[in-house]
Structure formats: structure tokens, C-alpha cells
Amino acid sequence: MTHEAASAGPTRPTGARSRRRELIIALLLGTLAFLVYNANLRSIPAGDTYAARYLPFSILQNGSLLLDPIVDQVAHGRMPPGVAGKPATAFWIMTGRDAHFVSLYPVAVPLVIAPLYLPALLYLDAGDGDALRADRVARIMEKLSASLMAAASVALIYLLLRRRANQRTAVLLALAYAFGTTTWVISSQALWQHGLPQLAIVAVLLLLTGPVGSARVVLAGLLCGLIAASRPPDAVLAAGLGIFGLWWAGRRWPLLAISALFPACLTLAYNLLVAGHWTGAYAAVDHPGSYNQDMLEGIAGLLFSPLRGLFIFSPFLLFVPCCFFLALRERRTRALTLAAAAAMALLVVGYSMVDWRQGVSWGPRWLTDLVPLLVWMLPPILAALRRPGRLLFALACAVAIAIEAFGAFWYSGTSYSAAMNADPLHPTAPFWQFANAPFIAELGQPRAPADLLMMVEGQVDRARIVAGANGEGADGGGDLRLVITGWALADRRTPYAVLAMLDGRFLANTKSFQPRPGVARALGVDAPAGWRIEVPAGDLQAGDHVVTVLVHGYAQDEPRLLGSASVTVPKAGIGTELAGPLAGAAQRAEQTLAAHLQPAGYWLTAFTQAPRYEQPRPEMNTFLNATLLELAAPAARTPALVDALARVRTFLAAQIEPGGLVRYHGRSDAPTIGVLGCAITPDSDDTALVWRLAPGKDPGELHAALATITQYRRPDGLYRTWLAPQGDYECIDPGIDPNPADIGIQMNLMLLLLESNAAAARDLCEAIRHKTGDAAVWVYYAEAPLMIVLRQADLAARGCALDLPPARLVSELPGQAIWIELAGVLSQAEGGVGTADTLAAAMALLRRIAADAFALLATTPPLVYHNDLTASVRRYYWSEDLGYALWLRLYQASWRLAAALP
């Protein structure tokens, strides 16, 4: 008999009709498993699976295995490593090469399943980009992908078992494998590292027990390499199968060896080039206390612990070690059986030397990958059993299926959490008490919620530090308190609870919800949705913090990440004033800014004929709206102002004309033309501002706009204002220089070039340095240096420090000194050079400007700029709204400075 014929096995079905029937049965078994795996309408994940859940989307969208683009989703409310000096609580995220975020676990699983995510990605691309909707789709895709791999392994294991068992036995064992092992509650429920290795192991066994061919040999080698790449400890199993495979392949053994190295080499390349170590991200993990000193207890725990024992959760598998001699009766599979048994024994010993408790997960998760090998060994054992033995085996299968069914529909993880934290002095003791077994300890609780399709809606309104009783800050007295507010709904009903985390650690939760009339009107629901979490802030460390909020739709479901907000905790003393009366002034400033926004999404600018704020007249221009957007966005905390800024951004983006240029008064066909402006010639200043702050969707238009702007570059390296020949000017009253190169325009243009053309930005920086003392470049800001002071700080922070003439940075106009002083103090406070004197000056400015409900702004608002004073008509442009925005920026900067100073 040839080697190939001996490997084929006498029980393998023959004939096209028979093979077709077997394939249909396998397909039906896989389909049944897939339906049952999803019948609980929930997933059972953990932090270990978060990267695998979201990475397929990032692979398809960004072409990258890094977590950087999706780190917030993967962190799931916890803190990634190395973020602002905060302790990392998202343990499943590591810092890889060049400080990029990488998954702690191998990326083979998300890489293999990424094509399955393509329809979901197309579905999301056609939507509105809602983050909660995208997270819901990601959860569904994780469950479907995991259950599909597990179901495929069920179908294949039936075909494998048919090579050594009759049809009835193969069906029954396939069902025991599908529903009586952790293939159900682990592999099919979330993207752990087990589903893909299980599928690959079954496929390798199917190849190794069949005829030899070059294609089969190559595929077997690739799958062995994939097993190790998917879960590194499984390299022991891959080696056992691979060693037998070298003998099975005969003279083709080099093909198997080389093909097995291919996944290994890809994994090594990822580990070195992305994770930064040849062992991968595991190298960055500190493992204190993770090693087990009692190897025998570890082995016993992995196999017989009530919480972790393989033979407790799947007792029918105990027939394999008890009757192993029967498994060796088949001479044609004896070598493979011995190789597999040796590999499994080594893996169990290896796991016994670490913390065999395995964290919070269902049953013997670490040994899930052994299950296909054990099930494959059962047919000769069953064939040799007498009737009592078969009845006992059937009873063990029934018990296993009942245990796994309980896990799929009832398990919540509370029993494991309690056991893991029960006895620090004797950490393994609770794992030997049958009362702690999850299928016993959680019997009294209700069925776990079917939350997979649950739709969460809501937002985090704001997180702020306030002073006074109940966090109202009415009198500025009392202890500081952290107040977080927002709204949330789960399937258009009031959720079970909302919990807040500070820097990735649990802070507080609430189950109390209040009506939100605005939400009720918008969504057409009456369920209370508003929530508020308030905690004392006196014990919180001073400085910047990140608050994340999660929603529990049900009592035992996995929380959904609702959103996040930043908050700065000041030190005692000055913080009480910032959180008290000045907090009320900040709220007034934000409300006023939002209220001043016109229905079409723009703020108005006031202009006068003289350098005094008398008889102002309104106009609409893109310059002030872009400037306000940039200044107010970092300081916006109230939903009203955040919404207003979003509307402004949309309005500005709509002002981009074909060719990419922008006009000072907006599009020439806008309804405001002739009422609040005119169809003025496009200019480089407003084009640069809009493209930087509210860019259009077509990058080709930006390239076209920059090309046009470049045509108006002077020989000295500066850029002119108007982007048309003088003969084509519209609505322009030119001065001595009909197309000047104003210094403020150069600054705004350079900020855009820093993002789009670094070389051009460097050239422009040098050109400005040579012209700062030239009166010809001080056209629109000669008597209004406020914006120049602000832009000087912006450019210095980006590497272009300008030495401007001090005489140009002061104003002789009445009432403007306070705004220029504010710009200077703000630059120090935000530039990292603020001192106690800076904070004192900031506080004095905040008090003075906010006095009497910001009365100063009504009489002496900031002078933003003026027209060319050599033109036939003079105009000066003012903005109360700019004053509010500057005050808010200084207020936020004072928070941070108060927290940072000793």
C-alpha cells in the first residue's frame, strides 16, 4: 500500500454523490452552529478583543496596522500608554516603534477577517459618520466574524471526523464540539485569539489525514504558520502538527517548511518594524507576579478547577486521557495522535507556569485551541466503548452543552470578577470552590440582555469645575466640584446607568435621569435622558484630565462609550474664583456668542468711518468668522457654542468657489451681497483662512487656489492680497499700492503653507523677517495690532519666530490697550512661559472685562483691522464677539496655568 493510500483512511466517503451529501451535511451543521451562536443576540468580549474589533476598519480605511487612528475606540474609555503622563489603564494597548500605538495582541486575526468588514465599511461611508452608529456596527461585525469562523470549524470538523467515524458518530461529535466546548462561549462570541487557530487546526488535520499533493502541502504549511502567528503559545501545537507534516509530505517536505515560514516572517517583520521588538508588543508588558510557582497546581487548575477546568466545562473530553490507549489503536493515525498529544501536554505545562486563572473570561479559555485535537481523537475511543460507557459519554456531552448554553445566555462575568479579587493572600483558593463556578454562582441572576443590536444615542455636554454648594458656583464659595452633564438613550428608552471615568479609572456613576425637552422634541421620545454626575474635586490632582463617559443600556451589558471631555483642575485658592463668579461669566460669554450667530451660520462685523466705536454699521465677512472659529473652538464648552461653531464651519466651507478661491464678503451669488457686503475680488488672506479652518472636500481645489496665490508672489517672496489683475477688481477702493503685501495676510497665508507646503512656508518666513520694519507691509493693521500680536505667537509656536518692531505692537486708540495686553498675556499663558505674574495679570483682565456683565464690550470692543488708510474712504472694523472669544480663551488658559504653577 502506498503512503498516500494509507493516509486516506478506509472510512472516507467515496463517490461524487456521497461527497456532495457530506458537504451538504457539513454546511447544515455549520449553518446551525452559526444561527445558535448568534441566537443570544449578545457578544461576550473583553479588553483583549477591542483591537481586533476595530482594526479591520482601520486596515481598510487607513491601510495601517497601527492603532493611532482608532486609539479612542480601542481604549474604550481607558487611558492609552504615554498620554499626558497619565497611568495607562487600557492594558491591551502598547507603545510600539516611534511611539505609535499598537495592539498588545497579534494582528493576524483582524488582518485575516478584514475583507469581511468591507460591506460594513461601505454602509458606514454612506451614513452621517456618527461615532455611536459606527461603534454599534463594529460590535455586530465582531460577533458575526467570530461566529462565522467558529461555525466554519464545525463544518470542517465534521468532514474530518468522517474520515474515521460513521456519519451518525461524526454528526454527534461535531455537535458536541460546537455546543459542548468553549468554541461556543469563547470563539464564537468575540474576536479572541482562539477562533482562527481552531479553524486552522481543523483544516490542518483535514489536510494531514488526506492524500499528499503539492498544493495541499503548501496550504498545510501556511496554516501551521498562521496558527502560531494568530496565538504565539499555539506555536507548540503548530510544531507538533508540523513535525508530523514533514513526514506526511514525504519528498515535498521543503514546500511545507518554506510555506510555514511565510506567516512567521510576516509576523517577525511586523514585530520589528511596528511593535519594535522581535517578540512583538508582549515585550513591553511588565509581568510582576504573573508566574506560577506551583506547576502541579497549575496543571490541575487548568484541567479540573471549577472555574477553569477543561474537564469540568467539557467533561466528555475527559474520555481522551482516560482512554488514550484506545486512541492509539488506529495504526494509520498513531503517529499524528502521538505528535498532537505531546504538543498538547507541552502547552498545558507551559500555561501551568503562569497565572493559570486567566483573568475574566468563560471557562478554560486558554485550552480552547486544544479542543479540535481532543475531539478528533474521540472516534476510536467511542467505537471501543460498550453501552454503559456510551451512555456515560452522552450524559457528559449533555452536561457540557448545558454548561455552555448557560454561559451563552446567562454569563455576565461577575462571578469571575469576585473570585479574582476575593483573597489577595490566597489568590487561587476561590478557583477551587465549586460554589464560585460561574454556572453555579450566577444561577440566580436574570438572563443576560440581548444587547448586540442596541442603539445608543447621546452626548457628553460638558465637564467643568465649579464652586459652591451643590456645584452651582453661585457665590464663588465652597469646595470645588467636578460636574459632568449630558444625555443618553438606549433603544430610545432611559438607559440603566451612566458611568464616568477620569483618566481611564472609574470615577462615579448615576442611575438617575431627568427629562431633556430638546432631546424629546428632536427624537420624539418621552423617556428621561438627561444625566448629571457630580463629585468633589478637592482630592483630584491639579492639571489637565480626560473624562470619558460610558452607558449601560441594561444592568449586565457591556458599556458603550458615549464620549469624552477635557477638564482642568486648578489648585485651591485661585481655582475657587475661576470656578465661581468667573465660571458664570464664561457661561454668559458662550451664551452670548451663540446667540449672536445669525440663522445662516455667520457672525456680523461692525465698521465705522472713524477710529471710534460710534454709529457702527454691520457687514458679513469671512475673515472675522474664520478668526472667531479659530479663537473660540478651543474654549467652547457649552453645547450651544459647540453647535454654533459647527454651523460656522459649514458656512465657511460653502464660501469656497470653483477654483478654490474665497472672497472677503463670501460667494458673489450669496444672499448677503448687496445687503451686508458686495461681490469683492477673491483674496489670498480669506482663501488661506477658510482652507485651513473649514476646508472643502476637493483637495484639487486647494491645489488650484495655491497655484493662483503663487502667481501673485512678489520678487521679494511676499504675496499680494488681491487675486486678480487691477483691471478686474470688483468693489475695491485701492490705496497707494493697489495690491499690497500686508504683514497680517502673510501670517495667515503662512499658517496654511505650514500645513500644505513646508518649503514655501520656510521661504515666506524668511521673506517676512526681512520686511517687518517696512511701513509698506503695515497696511491693514497699522493702527490695529491686536491680530498681529496673536499671530506672532501662533507662528512662533510653529517655528517661525518674528522680531516685530515694538512700536508696531501698541495702539494709541482709546480703549485698545486692554485687548493688546490680553493678547500678550494669552500668548504667555498658552506658550508655556506663564508665571505667577502672568496668572495674576490674566485674573485682573478677566475680572475687568467681565465686570458689569461685559459692559466694556458694548463701548470699546476690539479693533480687528482697518482698510487701506491711503484709500479714498477709511473704515475701521470692530467685533464684540471677538472680545468674548478672547476672554474665553484667556479664561481657559488661566485654568491650565493655575493648575500648573506651584
PDB file of N, CA and C in Angstrom, residues 737-770:
ATOM      1  N   ASP A 737      -0.723 101.568  -2.920  1.00  0.00           N
ATOM      2  CA  ASP A 737      -0.365 100.297  -3.533  1.00  0.00           C
ATOM      3  C   ASP A 737      -1.661  99.546  -3.812  1.00  0.00           C
ATOM      4  N   PRO A 738      -2.026  99.390  -5.079  1.00  0.00           N
ATOM      5  CA  PRO A 738      -3.326  98.774  -5.373  1.00  0.00           C
ATOM      6  C   PRO A 738      -3.424  97.313  -4.975  1.00  0.00           C
ATOM      7  N   ASN A 739      -2.284  96.654  -4.771  1.00  0.00           N
ATOM      8  CA  ASN A 739      -2.318  95.237  -4.361  1.00  0.00           C
ATOM      9  C   ASN A 739      -1.183  94.992  -3.370  1.00  0.00           C
ATOM     10  N   PRO A 740      -1.390  95.406  -2.119  1.00  0.00           N
ATOM     11  CA  PRO A 740      -0.294  95.364  -1.144  1.00  0.00           C
ATOM     12  C   PRO A 740      -0.034  93.951  -0.627  1.00  0.00           C
ATOM     13  N   ALA A 741       1.139  93.792  -0.038  1.00  0.00           N
ATOM     14  CA  ALA A 741       1.514  92.538   0.639  1.00  0.00           C
ATOM     15  C   ALA A 741       1.532  92.828   2.126  1.00  0.00           C
ATOM     16  N   ASP A 742       0.349  92.828   2.736  1.00  0.00           N
ATOM     17  CA  ASP A 742       0.216  93.170   4.152  1.00  0.00           C
ATOM     18  C   ASP A 742       0.816  92.091   5.037  1.00  0.00           C
ATOM     19  N   ILE A 743       1.393  92.479   6.177  1.00  0.00           N
ATOM     20  CA  ILE A 743       2.055  91.521   7.059  1.00  0.00           C
ATOM     21  C   ILE A 743       1.071  90.532   7.666  1.00  0.00           C
ATOM     22  N   GLY A 744      -0.141  91.011   8.012  1.00  0.00           N
ATOM     23  CA  GLY A 744      -1.128  90.094   8.570  1.00  0.00           C
ATOM     24  C   GLY A 744      -1.572  89.044   7.563  1.00  0.00           C
ATOM     25  N   ILE A 745      -1.665  89.452   6.310  1.00  0.00           N
ATOM     26  CA  ILE A 745      -2.031  88.495   5.261  1.00  0.00           C
ATOM     27  C   ILE A 745      -0.926  87.467   5.080  1.00  0.00           C
ATOM     28  N   GLN A 746       0.325  87.890   5.159  1.00  0.00           N
ATOM     29  CA  GLN A 746       1.428  86.937   5.052  1.00  0.00           C
ATOM     30  C   GLN A 746       1.375  85.914   6.180  1.00  0.00           C
ATOM     31  N   MET A 747       1.029  86.379   7.386  1.00  0.00           N
ATOM     32  CA  MET A 747       0.960  85.473   8.535  1.00  0.00           C
ATOM     33  C   MET A 747      -0.129  84.415   8.351  1.00  0.00           C
ATOM     34  N   ASN A 748      -1.315  84.842   7.928  1.00  0.00           N
ATOM     35  CA  ASN A 748      -2.403  83.889   7.719  1.00  0.00           C
ATOM     36  C   ASN A 748      -2.079  82.912   6.595  1.00  0.00           C
ATOM     37  N   LEU A 749      -1.448  83.408   5.548  1.00  0.00           N
ATOM     38  CA  LEU A 749      -1.086  82.534   4.438  1.00  0.00           C
ATOM     39  C   LEU A 749      -0.011  81.537   4.868  1.00  0.00           C
ATOM     40  N   MET A 750       0.919  81.970   5.686  1.00  0.00           N
ATOM     41  CA  MET A 750       1.972  81.055   6.098  1.00  0.00           C
ATOM     42  C   MET A 750       1.440  79.934   6.972  1.00  0.00           C
ATOM     43  N   LEU A 751       0.415  80.202   7.782  1.00  0.00           N
ATOM     44  CA  LEU A 751      -0.183  79.141   8.586  1.00  0.00           C
ATOM     45  C   LEU A 751      -0.777  78.047   7.700  1.00  0.00           C
ATOM     46  N   LEU A 752      -1.328  78.432   6.556  1.00  0.00           N
ATOM     47  CA  LEU A 752      -1.819  77.421   5.613  1.00  0.00           C
ATOM     48  C   LEU A 752      -0.659  76.695   4.946  1.00  0.00           C
ATOM     49  N   LEU A 753       0.367  77.431   4.542  1.00  0.00           N
ATOM     50  CA  LEU A 753       1.504  76.801   3.877  1.00  0.00           C
ATOM     51  C   LEU A 753       2.231  75.831   4.805  1.00  0.00           C
ATOM     52  N   LEU A 754       2.235  76.109   6.100  1.00  0.00           N
ATOM     53  CA  LEU A 754       2.865  75.182   7.042  1.00  0.00           C
ATOM     54  C   LEU A 754       2.199  73.812   7.001  1.00  0.00           C
ATOM     55  N   GLU A 755       0.917  73.769   6.615  1.00  0.00           N
ATOM     56  CA  GLU A 755       0.186  72.508   6.544  1.00  0.00           C
ATOM     57  C   GLU A 755       0.221  71.890   5.154  1.00  0.00           C
ATOM     58  N   SER A 756       0.494  72.689   4.118  1.00  0.00           N
ATOM     59  CA  SER A 756       0.375  72.177   2.758  1.00  0.00           C
ATOM     60  C   SER A 756       1.663  72.233   1.945  1.00  0.00           C
ATOM     61  N   ASN A 757       2.599  73.120   2.312  1.00  0.00           N
ATOM     62  CA  ASN A 757       3.837  73.261   1.541  1.00  0.00           C
ATOM     63  C   ASN A 757       4.919  73.811   2.468  1.00  0.00           C
ATOM     64  N   ALA A 758       5.610  72.927   3.161  1.00  0.00           N
ATOM     65  CA  ALA A 758       6.576  73.342   4.187  1.00  0.00           C
ATOM     66  C   ALA A 758       7.701  74.183   3.604  1.00  0.00           C
ATOM     67  N   ALA A 759       8.159  73.844   2.401  1.00  0.00           N
ATOM     68  CA  ALA A 759       9.257  74.604   1.791  1.00  0.00           C
ATOM     69  C   ALA A 759       8.825  76.031   1.504  1.00  0.00           C
ATOM     70  N   ALA A 760       7.612  76.199   0.959  1.00  0.00           N
ATOM     71  CA  ALA A 760       7.105  77.541   0.685  1.00  0.00           C
ATOM     72  C   ALA A 760       6.922  78.321   1.978  1.00  0.00           C
ATOM     73  N   ALA A 761       6.516  77.623   3.045  1.00  0.00           N
ATOM     74  CA  ALA A 761       6.343  78.297   4.332  1.00  0.00           C
ATOM     75  C   ALA A 761       7.675  78.803   4.865  1.00  0.00           C
ATOM     76  N   ARG A 762       8.727  78.003   4.738  1.00  0.00           N
ATOM     77  CA  ARG A 762      10.050  78.459   5.198  1.00  0.00           C
ATOM     78  C   ARG A 762      10.516  79.678   4.410  1.00  0.00           C
ATOM     79  N   ASP A 763      10.292  79.653   3.121  1.00  0.00           N
ATOM     80  CA  ASP A 763      10.688  80.798   2.292  1.00  0.00           C
ATOM     81  C   ASP A 763       9.918  82.053   2.690  1.00  0.00           C
ATOM     82  N   LEU A 764       8.632  81.898   2.941  1.00  0.00           N
ATOM     83  CA  LEU A 764       7.820  83.051   3.316  1.00  0.00           C
ATOM     84  C   LEU A 764       8.244  83.589   4.675  1.00  0.00           C
ATOM     85  N   CYS A 765       8.585  82.695   5.610  1.00  0.00           N
ATOM     86  CA  CYS A 765       9.043  83.140   6.931  1.00  0.00           C
ATOM     87  C   CYS A 765      10.276  84.029   6.791  1.00  0.00           C
ATOM     88  N   GLU A 766      11.235  83.619   5.966  1.00  0.00           N
ATOM     89  CA  GLU A 766      12.435  84.428   5.749  1.00  0.00           C
ATOM     90  C   GLU A 766      12.095  85.755   5.085  1.00  0.00           C
ATOM     91  N   ALA A 767      11.164  85.722   4.159  1.00  0.00           N
ATOM     92  CA  ALA A 767      10.777  86.953   3.470  1.00  0.00           C
ATOM     93  C   ALA A 767      10.144  87.946   4.440  1.00  0.00           C
ATOM     94  N   ILE A 768       9.292  87.448   5.360  1.00  0.00           N
ATOM     95  CA  ILE A 768       8.661  88.342   6.334  1.00  0.00           C
ATOM     96  C   ILE A 768       9.712  88.930   7.266  1.00  0.00           C
ATOM     97  N   ARG A 769      10.682  88.128   7.684  1.00  0.00           N
ATOM     98  CA  ARG A 769      11.714  88.615   8.602  1.00  0.00           C
ATOM     99  C   ARG A 769      12.475  89.797   8.017  1.00  0.00           C
ATOM    100  N   HIS A 770      12.641  89.830   6.731  1.00  0.00           N
ATOM    101  CA  HIS A 770      13.369  90.925   6.100  1.00  0.00           C
ATOM    102  C   HIS A 770      12.514  92.174   5.909  1.00  0.00           C
TER     103      HIS A 770
END
